[in-house]
Structures are given as structure tokens and as C-alpha cells.
Amino acid sequence: MQSNAESNKNSTVTERSSGREMRWIADAYEQAQRVRVQTGERIRAVLQARDETWRSAEPAAGDAETMLKQIRSGKSEGPVPLLGRTYRRHWEAEQEMAQAMRQALQDHPAWPWLEQVKGIGPTLAGKLVARLDATRADTPSAFWAYCGLATVPGVEYRCRTCGYTASFPESYRVSGAHTRLGGRGRCSGQIEVSRTEGVRVAQPKPARGQRASYDQYAKKVCYLIGTSFLKSGGAYSDYYRREKAKLEAERPGWATARRHLTALRKTEKLFLSHLWLVWRAALDLPLTQPYAGAQQDPTEITDPWAMVEPAGAAPESGSSPTLVTGDDEGALARPVSRAAAAIRPPSAPPKRISRTRLMP
């Protein structure tokens, strides 16, 4: 009879193997889609007489969208047969990989929850989970750091003339010139350092030639998921709007774009926290209480299963995962339900994590 440790080890090996398969499928899907889009744009340019490379192109009637649809259905090869066949071949490969991704997701531990979250379909879900590995992430903040959503120390600046407030990483060289708060031309004043203690800002993009400390593609996917939440509505969209309204009341000196991006980033971090919680719980791995931000009110963080459409309860299983909280770490862990609703801020900001640590 296998012990719990042996069982967890076997499940971890299986999980990482399926993660590598999902990673390959997601990469193949992305490559096929990229070539298909590039070829489609070339066909569009030929039809619109913007590309003279293909002098032997056959004249074609109709608009570009109609032509591309006919190429996908096999009714036409387009103005340039070689381009048309290339476009159709990669479109078919894209559809095949999308189907393979949907099939692979059926066996993913977090899919029973993900498929009920409004705003994230199998394509975005597959792209994200292909980049992550819950067995290597001991805390939700590991997901954030890997996806480029961790914060770094910063400096806050403020203009005494218009009240504009901005924060930048400590390493940034900031000039005093800025656009007037509200976007009405350049302000006559200068921004000056107003606060240096306790300022955290979004992790900046790496400089040219510098390797990123996070997975840039995973960050892009998280952004796409966040914007999809806003378009489709649902629980995460509601959370974003609450956070944005709170920032509008508490941070009048912030630019509109900054309030939007901050609220969106908090929404993405909350979603990743919930994904981590559901994923780890499904694998019977130890849990810690996730949080959406160091200043977050813990009473606003609901359990993952309250964020699905329609809101449901976590599936039952034979054993409950172990939850270790910040103040009793090292003491006896206590069993909790898979919902793990109680969430509160940590005592320290998340640590940075290597890009390779969470790769399947």
C-alpha cells in the first residue's frame, strides 16, 4: 500500500508530464496561429494592391475577409495559390492544436473550476496553465512573480501645481516634466519626490539586452485574460470595477490609465490566487491563504467557487488539503475545506522567483 508521500510524489510526476504535453500543444498552437495570421495579412495586402511581390497573382473579386473565409473552407486558393495553401494548412493545424488543447484540459486538475469562470475559455486557459506548475509553487505569490505581476520598491512623485502623482521603480531616472492631471496639455510644474518608504510599483519591462526575471508570454496571457474578464462581465469584472472605484476615491492624483492598470493587475492576481488554490487543492497539496495585494481588505476576497458562473460549491473529495497560515507556520497545520474562504494579507511582499522554476 502506497504512503501519502509516495502518492503525492507520483501525482507530482504525472502532473509535470502532462504539463510538458500541454506546453508543447500550446506552443504549436501559437506557432500555427502566428504563421496563419501573417499569411492572411499577406493575402490581404495582395488583394488590396499593397504588395507587388506576387506579380502573377490572379485577380480576385470580393473583399479580403470573404476571400480568407473561402480559402479556409477550401472553395478557393486565393489570388496566390501558394499563399492560399499555406494559409489553409496553418489554419487547419491551428484548429487541430486547439482541439488537442481542449482535450488535454479535460484531465487538468483545475479545469472543473476554470471552465465555469466567465471570461476565460479553453484557449486562454490552456495557454496559461501550460506555463505554470502548481507543484513547484508553494505560495500564490510564486505564480504572480512568474507571470510578472510581483511588485518592486519604488519612489512616489507629486506635482504641487496640478496634483499629479506617479510612482516609478527606484532605478528609474525621472524628469520633472509631465502631462497635466486629466490630460489637458503639459503642466507648468515639476514632479518632485514625495515619498520613498513603503512604495511598491509594478515590475518594469527588462532593458534592452537584459533577460527578464519573469515569463513575458505568461504576463501577456494574464493581460489577455484580464481584458477578457472586462468584456464578458462576471465576478472578476465586478471585482475590477470595485477596485477601480476605490482607487478613484482614494487616489485622485493618479492618471486614469494608472487606476485602470492597477485595478486590472489586482484582478489578475486574484484570479491567479484562485487558480493556485483550486489547482493545489485538487492535488491534495498544502495550501496557504492567498491575497490580492498587501493593502487588500481580506473580507473582500471570496473563495474561488464563488467566482464561477453560476456560483457553485467546491467538489467534495475523500481528504481535505492542509492550510498553513502566516502566523502559525511551523505549528500543526489544520485541515480546511477546498473552498478555503478565509484570506488575509501576508506580513511581507512576495519574493522574486526564477523564470525556470515554474516551467513544467
XYZ file of C-alpha atoms in Angstrom:
360
model
C 0.000 0.000 0.000
C 1.380 3.405 -1.006
C 2.029 6.042 1.629
C 0.726 9.593 1.247
C 4.238 10.800 0.420
C 4.636 8.225 -2.353
C 1.187 9.020 -3.706
C 1.935 12.755 -3.771
C 5.273 12.090 -5.476
C 3.627 10.001 -8.187
C 0.919 12.608 -8.743
C 3.593 15.306 -8.996
C 5.482 13.351 -11.660
C 2.268 12.766 -13.599
C 1.306 16.425 -13.288
C 4.645 17.639 -14.638
C 4.498 15.179 -17.532
C 1.027 16.390 -18.527
C 2.269 19.960 -18.080
C 5.030 19.394 -20.628
C 2.481 17.957 -23.055
C 0.226 20.978 -22.593
C 3.207 23.297 -23.083
C 4.044 21.634 -26.405
C 0.437 21.835 -27.612
C 0.126 25.492 -26.608
C 3.400 26.384 -28.341
C 2.364 24.513 -31.506
C -0.985 26.320 -31.464
C 0.738 29.686 -31.079
C 3.161 28.989 -33.936
C 0.414 27.847 -36.301
C -1.721 30.858 -35.426
C 1.182 33.269 -35.919
C 2.010 31.965 -39.411
C -1.677 31.819 -40.346
C -2.190 35.463 -39.362
C 0.983 36.594 -41.146
C -0.001 34.753 -44.317
C -3.529 36.125 -44.110
C -2.168 39.665 -43.892
C -0.012 39.000 -46.963
C -3.074 37.777 -48.888
C -4.979 40.843 -47.722
C -2.168 43.101 -48.976
C -2.203 41.382 -52.378
C -5.964 41.825 -52.706
C -5.667 45.495 -51.784
C -2.796 46.034 -54.252
C -0.385 46.913 -51.443
C 2.023 44.057 -52.172
C 3.644 43.835 -55.608
C 5.809 40.835 -54.719
C 3.420 38.423 -56.369
C 3.161 39.768 -59.911
C 1.493 36.591 -61.143
C -1.371 36.987 -58.700
C -4.751 36.162 -60.156
C -7.333 38.950 -59.876
C -9.967 38.137 -57.280
C -13.351 39.650 -56.646
C -14.765 40.429 -53.225
C -13.297 41.717 -50.002
C -10.393 40.183 -48.085
C -12.493 38.670 -45.295
C -14.705 36.834 -47.780
C -11.657 35.537 -49.635
C -9.984 34.271 -46.447
C -13.202 32.522 -45.466
C -13.325 30.809 -48.865
C -9.698 29.720 -48.507
C -10.390 28.229 -45.078
C -13.363 26.290 -46.440
C -11.358 25.011 -49.429
C -13.519 26.782 -52.035
C -10.639 28.913 -53.289
C -6.857 29.164 -53.186
C -6.954 32.949 -53.339
C -5.063 35.322 -55.634
C -1.767 33.494 -54.950
C -2.270 29.696 -54.716
C 0.940 29.183 -52.735
C -0.153 31.696 -50.111
C -3.657 30.272 -50.089
C -2.457 26.713 -49.472
C -0.066 27.918 -46.768
C -2.855 29.862 -45.066
C -5.243 26.910 -45.115
C -2.582 24.454 -43.916
C -1.746 26.535 -40.858
C -5.408 27.258 -40.187
C -6.057 23.504 -40.085
C -3.029 22.997 -37.806
C -4.324 25.762 -35.532
C -7.730 24.087 -35.292
C -6.120 20.713 -34.620
C -3.981 22.102 -31.801
C -6.982 23.946 -30.347
C -8.885 20.666 -30.231
C -5.897 18.912 -28.659
C -5.707 21.688 -26.061
C -9.383 21.276 -25.195
C -8.930 17.526 -24.814
C -5.839 17.928 -22.628
C -7.689 20.384 -20.393
C -10.344 17.792 -19.612
C -7.814 15.975 -17.421
C -6.341 19.093 -15.833
C -6.918 19.320 -12.052
C -8.138 22.935 -12.251
C -10.375 22.584 -15.306
C -13.612 21.805 -13.375
C -13.244 25.300 -11.911
C -11.730 27.074 -14.922
C -14.483 26.007 -17.303
C -17.039 27.751 -15.076
C -15.168 31.063 -14.863
C -16.793 33.623 -17.124
C -14.342 35.273 -19.493
C -11.743 32.532 -19.874
C -12.216 29.836 -22.485
C -10.154 26.739 -23.239
C -7.657 28.600 -25.432
C -6.640 31.200 -22.846
C -6.847 28.639 -20.055
C -4.627 26.217 -21.951
C -2.046 28.888 -22.748
C -1.842 29.896 -19.081
C -1.718 26.512 -17.349
C 0.865 25.398 -19.927
C 3.266 27.964 -18.445
C 2.653 27.136 -14.775
C 3.283 24.239 -12.420
C 1.397 24.286 -9.123
C 3.592 21.526 -7.680
C 6.568 23.915 -7.769
C 4.717 26.967 -6.466
C 4.478 26.856 -2.681
C 2.548 30.131 -2.484
C 0.235 32.131 -4.761
C 2.875 34.857 -4.969
C 5.081 32.413 -6.881
C 2.508 32.489 -9.683
C 2.457 36.296 -9.574
C 6.228 36.589 -9.737
C 6.494 34.104 -12.586
C 3.820 35.989 -14.547
C 5.480 39.367 -13.968
C 2.833 40.644 -11.554
C 5.048 40.987 -8.485
C 5.924 44.495 -7.306
C 9.308 46.125 -6.736
C 10.417 49.015 -4.472
C 9.610 52.409 -5.920
C 9.570 56.150 -5.371
C 6.454 58.327 -5.401
C 6.483 61.712 -7.143
C 3.929 64.508 -6.949
C 3.340 67.808 -8.712
C 2.370 70.686 -6.439
C 0.808 72.574 -9.334
C -1.764 70.112 -10.706
C -1.693 67.361 -8.068
C -0.491 64.685 -10.476
C 1.003 61.685 -8.643
C 3.132 58.924 -10.134
C 5.406 56.171 -8.862
C 8.415 54.652 -10.600
C 10.954 51.932 -9.763
C 13.903 53.124 -7.692
C 16.276 52.578 -10.612
C 14.385 54.945 -12.934
C 15.751 58.376 -13.782
C 12.708 60.639 -13.735
C 12.473 64.096 -15.287
C 10.122 66.654 -13.791
C 8.162 67.334 -16.993
C 4.735 65.707 -17.214
C 1.266 65.997 -18.689
C -1.229 67.925 -16.586
C -3.530 65.746 -14.489
C -6.559 64.979 -16.633
C -4.576 65.045 -19.881
C -5.045 68.740 -20.722
C -1.618 69.564 -22.138
C 1.755 69.866 -20.452
C 1.830 71.124 -16.872
C 3.966 74.137 -15.988
C 5.012 72.500 -12.722
C 7.509 69.739 -11.985
C 7.018 66.424 -10.221
C 9.113 66.031 -7.087
C 9.838 63.149 -4.733
C 7.038 62.949 -2.174
C 7.536 59.517 -0.603
C 10.167 56.783 -0.626
C 9.128 54.467 2.214
C 6.650 51.671 1.595
C 6.185 52.420 -2.107
C 5.667 49.400 -4.358
C 5.282 49.592 -8.129
C 4.648 47.166 -10.956
C 7.660 45.238 -12.154
C 9.166 47.117 -15.129
C 9.995 45.660 -18.510
C 13.588 44.462 -18.865
C 16.022 46.851 -20.520
C 17.324 46.070 -23.979
C 19.699 43.129 -23.795
C 18.588 42.270 -20.267
C 16.911 38.953 -19.547
C 13.512 39.184 -17.911
C 13.149 37.663 -14.453
C 9.639 36.531 -15.328
C 7.861 34.789 -18.202
C 6.881 37.583 -20.575
C 4.494 35.375 -22.510
C 2.699 34.347 -19.309
C 2.341 38.035 -18.437
C 0.811 38.685 -21.850
C -1.666 35.830 -21.379
C -2.658 37.183 -17.952
C -3.311 40.589 -19.507
C -5.468 39.000 -22.211
C -7.394 37.114 -19.535
C -7.903 40.321 -17.564
C -9.240 42.229 -20.573
C -11.449 39.259 -21.444
C -12.948 39.458 -17.950
C -13.856 43.101 -18.559
C -15.508 42.350 -21.904
C -17.529 39.366 -20.735
C -18.609 40.582 -17.303
C -18.918 38.216 -14.373
C -17.460 38.048 -10.879
C -13.926 39.112 -11.812
C -15.251 42.031 -13.838
C -17.253 43.124 -10.793
C -14.141 42.872 -8.650
C -12.215 45.048 -11.124
C -14.904 47.726 -11.060
C -14.944 47.788 -7.261
C -11.169 48.155 -7.143
C -11.200 50.882 -9.781
C -13.926 52.808 -7.945
C -11.917 52.537 -4.734
C -8.807 53.900 -6.469
C -10.791 56.781 -7.961
C -11.870 57.766 -4.451
C -8.545 57.170 -2.703
C -6.086 58.205 -5.453
C -7.434 61.352 -7.138
C -3.917 62.310 -8.219
C -3.433 59.177 -10.268
C -3.878 59.200 -14.026
C -6.901 57.324 -15.383
C -4.704 54.773 -17.138
C -2.813 54.044 -13.927
C -6.010 53.399 -11.982
C -7.217 51.100 -14.754
C -3.981 49.106 -14.946
C -3.689 48.839 -11.163
C -7.243 47.526 -10.815
C -6.674 45.146 -13.720
C -3.438 43.860 -12.194
C -5.194 43.227 -8.872
C -7.892 41.313 -10.727
C -5.308 39.174 -12.499
C -3.535 38.469 -9.204
C -6.791 37.481 -7.540
C -7.535 35.109 -10.417
C -4.054 33.568 -10.178
C -4.520 33.165 -6.419
C -7.764 31.312 -7.003
C -6.205 29.185 -9.739
C -3.329 28.277 -7.422
C -5.741 27.410 -4.615
C -8.001 25.197 -6.737
C -5.087 23.533 -8.511
C -3.180 22.722 -5.320
C -6.337 21.558 -3.562
C -7.136 19.162 -6.401
C -3.659 17.640 -5.981
C -4.010 17.449 -2.176
C -1.005 19.725 -1.699
C -0.566 22.113 1.273
C -2.261 25.496 0.923
C -1.556 28.973 2.214
C -4.020 31.817 2.282
C -3.804 33.828 -0.961
C -4.282 37.559 -1.137
C -4.685 40.097 -3.934
C -2.451 42.823 -2.552
C -0.578 43.836 0.573
C -3.166 46.505 1.360
C -6.142 44.345 0.427
C -9.108 44.028 2.743
C -9.243 40.257 3.402
C -13.017 40.338 3.790
C -13.338 41.163 0.075
C -11.507 38.038 -1.096
C -14.079 35.342 -1.705
C -13.369 31.682 -2.262
C -12.726 30.536 -5.858
C -16.010 28.698 -6.231
C -17.958 31.878 -5.513
C -16.435 33.410 -8.658
C -17.819 30.914 -11.158
C -20.912 31.209 -13.357
C -23.232 30.226 -11.815
C -21.689 30.398 -8.348
C -21.167 26.899 -7.031
C -19.514 24.912 -4.308
C -16.181 23.162 -4.454
C -16.330 19.463 -5.328
C -16.020 17.127 -2.398
C -13.244 14.583 -2.081
C -12.112 11.992 0.376
C -9.435 14.137 2.002
C -9.089 17.807 2.809
C -5.982 19.795 1.881
C -3.802 21.367 4.533
C -3.855 25.119 5.050
C -0.837 26.795 6.653
C -1.369 30.432 7.623
C 1.247 33.101 8.103
C 1.003 33.244 11.899
C 1.006 29.523 12.612
C 3.628 28.414 10.122
C 5.712 25.696 11.721
C 2.882 24.725 14.032
C 0.410 21.942 13.383
C -1.422 22.609 10.139
C -5.175 22.374 10.259
C -7.448 20.781 7.630
C -9.848 23.049 5.761
C -12.436 22.713 3.026
C -11.393 23.078 -0.599
C -13.093 26.453 -0.746
C -10.551 27.930 1.697
C -12.530 31.134 2.008
C -10.502 32.899 4.719
C -7.826 35.044 3.084
C -5.709 37.765 4.625
C -2.642 39.820 3.691
C 0.855 38.479 4.406
C 3.470 40.109 6.572
C 5.934 40.589 3.700
C 5.783 41.213 -0.067
C 6.227 38.231 -2.410
C 9.737 37.130 -3.258
C 11.060 37.191 -6.797
C 11.222 33.838 -8.484
C 13.292 32.456 -11.322
C 11.608 32.133 -14.717
C 12.601 28.482 -14.954
C 11.308 27.464 -11.551
C 7.662 27.091 -12.529
C 8.140 25.736 -16.034
C 6.543 22.292 -16.459
